[in-house]
Protein backbone atom coordinates (compact mmCIF):
# COMPACT_ATOMS: atom_id res chain seq x y z
CA UNK A 1 0.00 0.00 0.00
CA UNK A 2 2.78 2.39 0.94
CA UNK A 3 4.72 1.65 -2.26
CA UNK A 4 1.63 2.49 -4.40
CA UNK A 5 1.30 5.89 -2.70
CA UNK A 6 5.03 6.50 -3.11
CA UNK A 7 4.86 5.67 -6.82
CA UNK A 8 1.83 7.95 -7.29
CA UNK A 9 3.60 10.79 -5.44
CA UNK A 10 6.71 10.27 -7.54
CA UNK A 11 4.63 10.33 -10.73
CA UNK A 12 2.91 13.59 -9.68
CA UNK A 13 6.27 15.19 -8.88
CA UNK A 14 7.62 14.05 -12.24
CA UNK A 15 4.64 15.59 -14.07
CA UNK A 16 5.05 18.86 -12.15
CA UNK A 17 8.75 18.98 -13.05
CA UNK A 18 7.92 18.28 -16.71
CA UNK A 19 5.35 21.09 -16.68
CA UNK A 20 7.81 23.55 -15.07
CA UNK A 21 10.51 22.60 -17.58
CA UNK A 22 8.01 23.23 -20.38
CA UNK A 23 7.11 26.66 -18.98
CA UNK A 24 10.80 27.54 -18.59
CA UNK A 25 11.67 26.55 -22.18
CA UNK A 26 8.63 28.40 -23.62
CA UNK A 27 10.05 31.80 -22.61
CA UNK A 28 12.27 31.82 -25.73
CA UNK A 29 9.33 31.42 -28.13
CA UNK A 30 6.67 33.85 -29.34
CA UNK A 31 3.35 33.83 -27.47
CA UNK A 32 0.83 31.14 -28.26
CA UNK A 33 -1.98 29.04 -26.81
CA UNK A 34 -1.41 26.78 -23.84
CA UNK A 35 0.04 23.42 -24.79
CA UNK A 36 -0.27 20.08 -23.14
CA UNK A 37 2.72 17.80 -22.68
CA UNK A 38 3.19 15.25 -25.48
CA UNK A 39 0.23 16.37 -27.68
CA UNK A 40 0.98 20.11 -27.77
CA UNK A 41 -1.78 22.27 -29.28
CA UNK A 42 -3.43 19.57 -31.36
CA UNK A 43 -6.32 19.59 -28.88
CA UNK A 44 -6.98 23.21 -29.81
CA UNK A 45 -7.03 22.68 -33.56
CA UNK A 46 -9.04 19.46 -33.38
CA UNK A 47 -9.19 16.94 -36.18
CA UNK A 48 -10.35 19.46 -38.78
CA UNK A 49 -8.73 22.73 -39.68
CA UNK A 50 -11.28 25.42 -40.40
CA UNK A 51 -10.37 28.34 -42.63
CA UNK A 52 -10.55 30.82 -39.77
CA UNK A 53 -8.76 28.68 -37.13
CA UNK A 54 -5.42 30.45 -37.57
CA UNK A 55 -7.09 33.86 -37.93
CA UNK A 56 -8.79 33.48 -34.55
CA UNK A 57 -5.52 32.48 -32.89
CA UNK A 58 -3.76 35.46 -34.55
CA UNK A 59 -6.39 37.86 -33.17
CA UNK A 60 -5.62 36.65 -29.67
CA UNK A 61 -1.80 36.26 -29.82
CA UNK A 62 -0.72 38.61 -32.62
CA UNK A 63 0.63 38.07 -36.13
CA UNK A 64 3.56 35.95 -34.94
CA UNK A 65 2.68 33.08 -32.64
CA UNK A 66 3.67 29.51 -31.92
CA UNK A 67 1.76 26.27 -32.15
CA UNK A 68 3.05 22.97 -30.86
CA UNK A 69 2.33 19.95 -33.06
CA UNK A 70 3.15 17.30 -30.53
CA UNK A 71 6.61 18.10 -29.19
CA UNK A 72 7.58 20.16 -32.28
CA UNK A 73 7.28 23.97 -32.23
CA UNK A 74 5.79 25.63 -35.33
CA UNK A 75 6.12 29.40 -35.63
CA UNK A 76 3.17 30.84 -37.57
CA UNK A 77 3.40 34.13 -39.45
CA UNK A 78 -0.05 35.57 -40.05
CA UNK A 79 -0.62 38.59 -42.25
CA UNK A 80 1.22 40.19 -45.14
CA UNK A 81 3.57 42.37 -43.07
CA UNK A 82 4.66 39.54 -40.76
CA UNK A 83 5.32 37.17 -43.66
CA UNK A 84 7.20 39.85 -45.61
CA UNK A 85 9.38 40.78 -42.66
CA UNK A 86 10.02 37.15 -41.79
CA UNK A 87 10.97 36.01 -45.27
CA UNK A 88 12.86 39.12 -46.35
CA UNK A 89 14.49 40.57 -43.23
CA UNK A 90 14.94 37.31 -41.28
CA UNK A 91 15.20 34.75 -44.07
CA UNK A 92 18.09 32.92 -42.38
CA UNK A 93 15.84 32.11 -39.41
CA UNK A 94 13.37 30.34 -41.70
CA UNK A 95 15.82 28.15 -43.59
CA UNK A 96 15.10 25.01 -41.55
CA UNK A 97 11.56 23.69 -41.65
CA UNK A 98 9.88 20.67 -40.14
CA UNK A 99 10.11 17.82 -42.64
CA UNK A 100 7.80 14.92 -41.94
CA UNK A 101 7.54 11.64 -43.87
CA UNK A 102 4.11 12.81 -45.09
CA UNK A 103 5.57 16.01 -46.57
CA UNK A 104 8.45 14.08 -48.13
CA UNK A 105 6.01 11.73 -49.88
CA UNK A 106 3.66 14.55 -50.88
CA UNK A 107 6.27 16.86 -52.41
CA UNK A 108 8.86 14.27 -53.48
CA UNK A 109 11.38 16.70 -51.94
CA UNK A 110 10.95 19.16 -54.81
CA UNK A 111 9.89 22.80 -54.95
CA UNK A 112 10.77 25.93 -53.06
CA UNK A 113 7.93 25.84 -50.52
CA UNK A 114 8.87 22.60 -48.78
CA UNK A 115 12.61 22.63 -49.45
CA UNK A 116 15.07 23.05 -46.62
CA UNK A 117 18.50 24.41 -45.80
CA UNK A 118 21.01 24.85 -48.62
CA UNK A 119 18.53 23.73 -51.32
CA UNK A 120 16.03 26.36 -50.17
CA UNK A 121 18.70 29.08 -50.29
CA UNK A 122 19.68 28.14 -53.84
CA UNK A 123 16.10 27.95 -55.08
CA UNK A 124 15.18 31.24 -53.41
CA UNK A 125 18.19 33.00 -54.94
CA UNK A 126 17.40 31.62 -58.40
CA UNK A 127 13.69 32.47 -58.10
CA UNK A 128 14.30 36.05 -56.98
CA UNK A 129 16.92 36.73 -59.65
CA UNK A 130 14.68 35.26 -62.37
CA UNK A 131 11.66 37.28 -61.23
CA UNK A 132 13.75 40.47 -61.17
CA UNK A 133 14.97 39.76 -64.72
CA UNK A 134 11.35 39.31 -65.78
CA UNK A 135 10.43 42.70 -64.34
CA UNK A 136 9.50 42.18 -60.70
CA UNK A 137 9.21 45.60 -59.12
CA UNK A 138 9.13 47.45 -62.44
CA UNK A 139 6.08 49.28 -63.79
CA UNK A 140 6.68 48.21 -67.41
CA UNK A 141 6.07 44.54 -66.62
CA UNK A 142 2.32 45.07 -66.37
CA UNK A 143 2.06 46.27 -69.97
CA UNK A 144 4.12 43.30 -71.19
CA UNK A 145 1.91 40.85 -69.31
CA UNK A 146 -1.25 42.45 -70.73
CA UNK A 147 0.14 42.27 -74.27
CA UNK A 148 1.15 38.62 -73.87
CA UNK A 149 -2.28 37.76 -72.44
CA UNK A 150 -3.99 39.49 -75.37
CA UNK A 151 -1.86 37.54 -77.86
CA UNK A 152 -2.63 34.28 -76.05
CA UNK A 153 -6.37 35.00 -76.26
CA UNK A 154 -6.01 35.63 -79.99
CA UNK A 155 -4.24 32.29 -80.46
CA UNK A 156 -7.06 30.54 -78.58
CA UNK A 157 -9.68 32.31 -80.75
CA UNK A 158 -7.94 31.24 -83.95
CA UNK A 159 -7.56 27.66 -82.71
CA UNK A 160 -11.27 27.36 -81.92
CA UNK A 161 -12.32 29.13 -85.13
CA UNK A 162 -14.29 31.87 -83.39
mmCIF file of C-alpha atoms in Angstrom:
data_model
loop_
_atom_site.group_PDB
_atom_site.id
_atom_site.type_symbol
_atom_site.label_atom_id
_atom_site.label_comp_id
_atom_site.label_asym_id
_atom_site.label_seq_id
_atom_site.Cartn_x
_atom_site.Cartn_y
_atom_site.Cartn_z
ATOM 1 C CA UNK A 1 0.000 0.000 0.000
ATOM 2 C CA UNK A 2 2.784 2.388 0.942
ATOM 3 C CA UNK A 3 4.719 1.647 -2.259
ATOM 4 C CA UNK A 4 1.635 2.493 -4.397
ATOM 5 C CA UNK A 5 1.304 5.891 -2.697
ATOM 6 C CA UNK A 6 5.027 6.496 -3.105
ATOM 7 C CA UNK A 7 4.860 5.666 -6.821
ATOM 8 C CA UNK A 8 1.825 7.954 -7.292
ATOM 9 C CA UNK A 9 3.597 10.787 -5.444
ATOM 10 C CA UNK A 10 6.713 10.266 -7.536
ATOM 11 C CA UNK A 11 4.626 10.327 -10.727
ATOM 12 C CA UNK A 12 2.906 13.586 -9.684
ATOM 13 C CA UNK A 13 6.269 15.187 -8.878
ATOM 14 C CA UNK A 14 7.617 14.051 -12.242
ATOM 15 C CA UNK A 15 4.636 15.593 -14.066
ATOM 16 C CA UNK A 16 5.047 18.862 -12.154
ATOM 17 C CA UNK A 17 8.753 18.976 -13.049
ATOM 18 C CA UNK A 18 7.916 18.277 -16.709
ATOM 19 C CA UNK A 19 5.350 21.090 -16.675
ATOM 20 C CA UNK A 20 7.812 23.552 -15.066
ATOM 21 C CA UNK A 21 10.515 22.600 -17.581
ATOM 22 C CA UNK A 22 8.009 23.227 -20.378
ATOM 23 C CA UNK A 23 7.114 26.664 -18.979
ATOM 24 C CA UNK A 24 10.798 27.539 -18.593
ATOM 25 C CA UNK A 25 11.665 26.553 -22.183
ATOM 26 C CA UNK A 26 8.631 28.404 -23.624
ATOM 27 C CA UNK A 27 10.045 31.796 -22.608
ATOM 28 C CA UNK A 28 12.273 31.816 -25.727
ATOM 29 C CA UNK A 29 9.331 31.420 -28.128
ATOM 30 C CA UNK A 30 6.667 33.853 -29.341
ATOM 31 C CA UNK A 31 3.345 33.828 -27.468
ATOM 32 C CA UNK A 32 0.834 31.144 -28.258
ATOM 33 C CA UNK A 33 -1.976 29.044 -26.814
ATOM 34 C CA UNK A 34 -1.408 26.777 -23.836
ATOM 35 C CA UNK A 35 0.042 23.419 -24.786
ATOM 36 C CA UNK A 36 -0.271 20.083 -23.139
ATOM 37 C CA UNK A 37 2.724 17.801 -22.678
ATOM 38 C CA UNK A 38 3.189 15.253 -25.479
ATOM 39 C CA UNK A 39 0.226 16.366 -27.678
ATOM 40 C CA UNK A 40 0.979 20.107 -27.771
ATOM 41 C CA UNK A 41 -1.782 22.269 -29.279
ATOM 42 C CA UNK A 42 -3.432 19.565 -31.357
ATOM 43 C CA UNK A 43 -6.320 19.587 -28.878
ATOM 44 C CA UNK A 44 -6.976 23.215 -29.815
ATOM 45 C CA UNK A 45 -7.035 22.675 -33.563
ATOM 46 C CA UNK A 46 -9.038 19.464 -33.383
ATOM 47 C CA UNK A 47 -9.192 16.940 -36.177
ATOM 48 C CA UNK A 48 -10.348 19.461 -38.777
ATOM 49 C CA UNK A 49 -8.730 22.734 -39.683
ATOM 50 C CA UNK A 50 -11.279 25.417 -40.401
ATOM 51 C CA UNK A 51 -10.368 28.335 -42.634
ATOM 52 C CA UNK A 52 -10.546 30.819 -39.770
ATOM 53 C CA UNK A 53 -8.758 28.680 -37.128
ATOM 54 C CA UNK A 54 -5.424 30.448 -37.573
ATOM 55 C CA UNK A 55 -7.091 33.857 -37.928
ATOM 56 C CA UNK A 56 -8.791 33.475 -34.553
ATOM 57 C CA UNK A 57 -5.524 32.482 -32.891
ATOM 58 C CA UNK A 58 -3.762 35.457 -34.554
ATOM 59 C CA UNK A 59 -6.387 37.859 -33.172
ATOM 60 C CA UNK A 60 -5.616 36.654 -29.670
ATOM 61 C CA UNK A 61 -1.800 36.257 -29.821
ATOM 62 C CA UNK A 62 -0.716 38.609 -32.622
ATOM 63 C CA UNK A 63 0.627 38.069 -36.127
ATOM 64 C CA UNK A 64 3.564 35.952 -34.944
ATOM 65 C CA UNK A 65 2.680 33.083 -32.641
ATOM 66 C CA UNK A 66 3.670 29.512 -31.919
ATOM 67 C CA UNK A 67 1.757 26.266 -32.153
ATOM 68 C CA UNK A 68 3.047 22.967 -30.861
ATOM 69 C CA UNK A 69 2.328 19.950 -33.059
ATOM 70 C CA UNK A 70 3.150 17.295 -30.533
ATOM 71 C CA UNK A 71 6.614 18.097 -29.194
ATOM 72 C CA UNK A 72 7.584 20.164 -32.284
ATOM 73 C CA UNK A 73 7.276 23.965 -32.233
ATOM 74 C CA UNK A 74 5.794 25.626 -35.332
ATOM 75 C CA UNK A 75 6.122 29.404 -35.630
ATOM 76 C CA UNK A 76 3.168 30.840 -37.567
ATOM 77 C CA UNK A 77 3.399 34.129 -39.450
ATOM 78 C CA UNK A 78 -0.048 35.572 -40.050
ATOM 79 C CA UNK A 79 -0.625 38.587 -42.252
ATOM 80 C CA UNK A 80 1.223 40.187 -45.136
ATOM 81 C CA UNK A 81 3.573 42.371 -43.069
ATOM 82 C CA UNK A 82 4.660 39.536 -40.762
ATOM 83 C CA UNK A 83 5.325 37.170 -43.665
ATOM 84 C CA UNK A 84 7.202 39.847 -45.612
ATOM 85 C CA UNK A 85 9.377 40.781 -42.655
ATOM 86 C CA UNK A 86 10.017 37.150 -41.787
ATOM 87 C CA UNK A 87 10.968 36.010 -45.268
ATOM 88 C CA UNK A 88 12.864 39.117 -46.354
ATOM 89 C CA UNK A 89 14.485 40.573 -43.233
ATOM 90 C CA UNK A 90 14.935 37.310 -41.284
ATOM 91 C CA UNK A 91 15.196 34.749 -44.067
ATOM 92 C CA UNK A 92 18.089 32.919 -42.381
ATOM 93 C CA UNK A 93 15.840 32.109 -39.410
ATOM 94 C CA UNK A 94 13.366 30.343 -41.699
ATOM 95 C CA UNK A 95 15.820 28.148 -43.589
ATOM 96 C CA UNK A 96 15.100 25.007 -41.551
ATOM 97 C CA UNK A 97 11.558 23.695 -41.647
ATOM 98 C CA UNK A 98 9.881 20.671 -40.144
ATOM 99 C CA UNK A 99 10.113 17.824 -42.645
ATOM 100 C CA UNK A 100 7.802 14.921 -41.941
ATOM 101 C CA UNK A 101 7.541 11.638 -43.867
ATOM 102 C CA UNK A 102 4.108 12.814 -45.089
ATOM 103 C CA UNK A 103 5.574 16.015 -46.572
ATOM 104 C CA UNK A 104 8.447 14.076 -48.134
ATOM 105 C CA UNK A 105 6.015 11.732 -49.875
ATOM 106 C CA UNK A 106 3.664 14.550 -50.877
ATOM 107 C CA UNK A 107 6.271 16.856 -52.415
ATOM 108 C CA UNK A 108 8.862 14.267 -53.479
ATOM 109 C CA UNK A 109 11.376 16.704 -51.942
ATOM 110 C CA UNK A 110 10.953 19.161 -54.809
ATOM 111 C CA UNK A 111 9.894 22.800 -54.951
ATOM 112 C CA UNK A 112 10.766 25.930 -53.057
ATOM 113 C CA UNK A 113 7.929 25.839 -50.524
ATOM 114 C CA UNK A 114 8.866 22.604 -48.775
ATOM 115 C CA UNK A 115 12.606 22.633 -49.452
ATOM 116 C CA UNK A 116 15.066 23.051 -46.620
ATOM 117 C CA UNK A 117 18.504 24.405 -45.799
ATOM 118 C CA UNK A 118 21.007 24.854 -48.624
ATOM 119 C CA UNK A 119 18.533 23.729 -51.320
ATOM 120 C CA UNK A 120 16.030 26.364 -50.169
ATOM 121 C CA UNK A 121 18.705 29.075 -50.286
ATOM 122 C CA UNK A 122 19.685 28.137 -53.844
ATOM 123 C CA UNK A 123 16.100 27.948 -55.079
ATOM 124 C CA UNK A 124 15.181 31.239 -53.410
ATOM 125 C CA UNK A 125 18.190 32.999 -54.940
ATOM 126 C CA UNK A 126 17.397 31.615 -58.399
ATOM 127 C CA UNK A 127 13.693 32.468 -58.102
ATOM 128 C CA UNK A 128 14.299 36.047 -56.980
ATOM 129 C CA UNK A 129 16.922 36.735 -59.653
ATOM 130 C CA UNK A 130 14.681 35.263 -62.368
ATOM 131 C CA UNK A 131 11.662 37.280 -61.231
ATOM 132 C CA UNK A 132 13.752 40.466 -61.167
ATOM 133 C CA UNK A 133 14.968 39.762 -64.717
ATOM 134 C CA UNK A 134 11.347 39.314 -65.778
ATOM 135 C CA UNK A 135 10.427 42.696 -64.344
ATOM 136 C CA UNK A 136 9.504 42.182 -60.696
ATOM 137 C CA UNK A 137 9.210 45.599 -59.115
ATOM 138 C CA UNK A 138 9.128 47.447 -62.438
ATOM 139 C CA UNK A 139 6.082 49.279 -63.791
ATOM 140 C CA UNK A 140 6.682 48.208 -67.413
ATOM 141 C CA UNK A 141 6.067 44.536 -66.617
ATOM 142 C CA UNK A 142 2.317 45.073 -66.365
ATOM 143 C CA UNK A 143 2.062 46.270 -69.974
ATOM 144 C CA UNK A 144 4.121 43.305 -71.187
ATOM 145 C CA UNK A 145 1.908 40.847 -69.309
ATOM 146 C CA UNK A 146 -1.254 42.448 -70.733
ATOM 147 C CA UNK A 147 0.145 42.270 -74.268
ATOM 148 C CA UNK A 148 1.155 38.615 -73.869
ATOM 149 C CA UNK A 149 -2.278 37.760 -72.438
ATOM 150 C CA UNK A 150 -3.988 39.486 -75.371
ATOM 151 C CA UNK A 151 -1.861 37.543 -77.863
ATOM 152 C CA UNK A 152 -2.630 34.283 -76.053
ATOM 153 C CA UNK A 153 -6.372 35.002 -76.256
ATOM 154 C CA UNK A 154 -6.012 35.627 -79.994
ATOM 155 C CA UNK A 155 -4.244 32.292 -80.460
ATOM 156 C CA UNK A 156 -7.063 30.537 -78.584
ATOM 157 C CA UNK A 157 -9.677 32.308 -80.748
ATOM 158 C CA UNK A 158 -7.936 31.237 -83.952
ATOM 159 C CA UNK A 159 -7.558 27.662 -82.708
ATOM 160 C CA UNK A 160 -11.273 27.360 -81.919
ATOM 161 C CA UNK A 161 -12.320 29.135 -85.129
ATOM 162 C CA UNK A 162 -14.293 31.875 -83.394
#
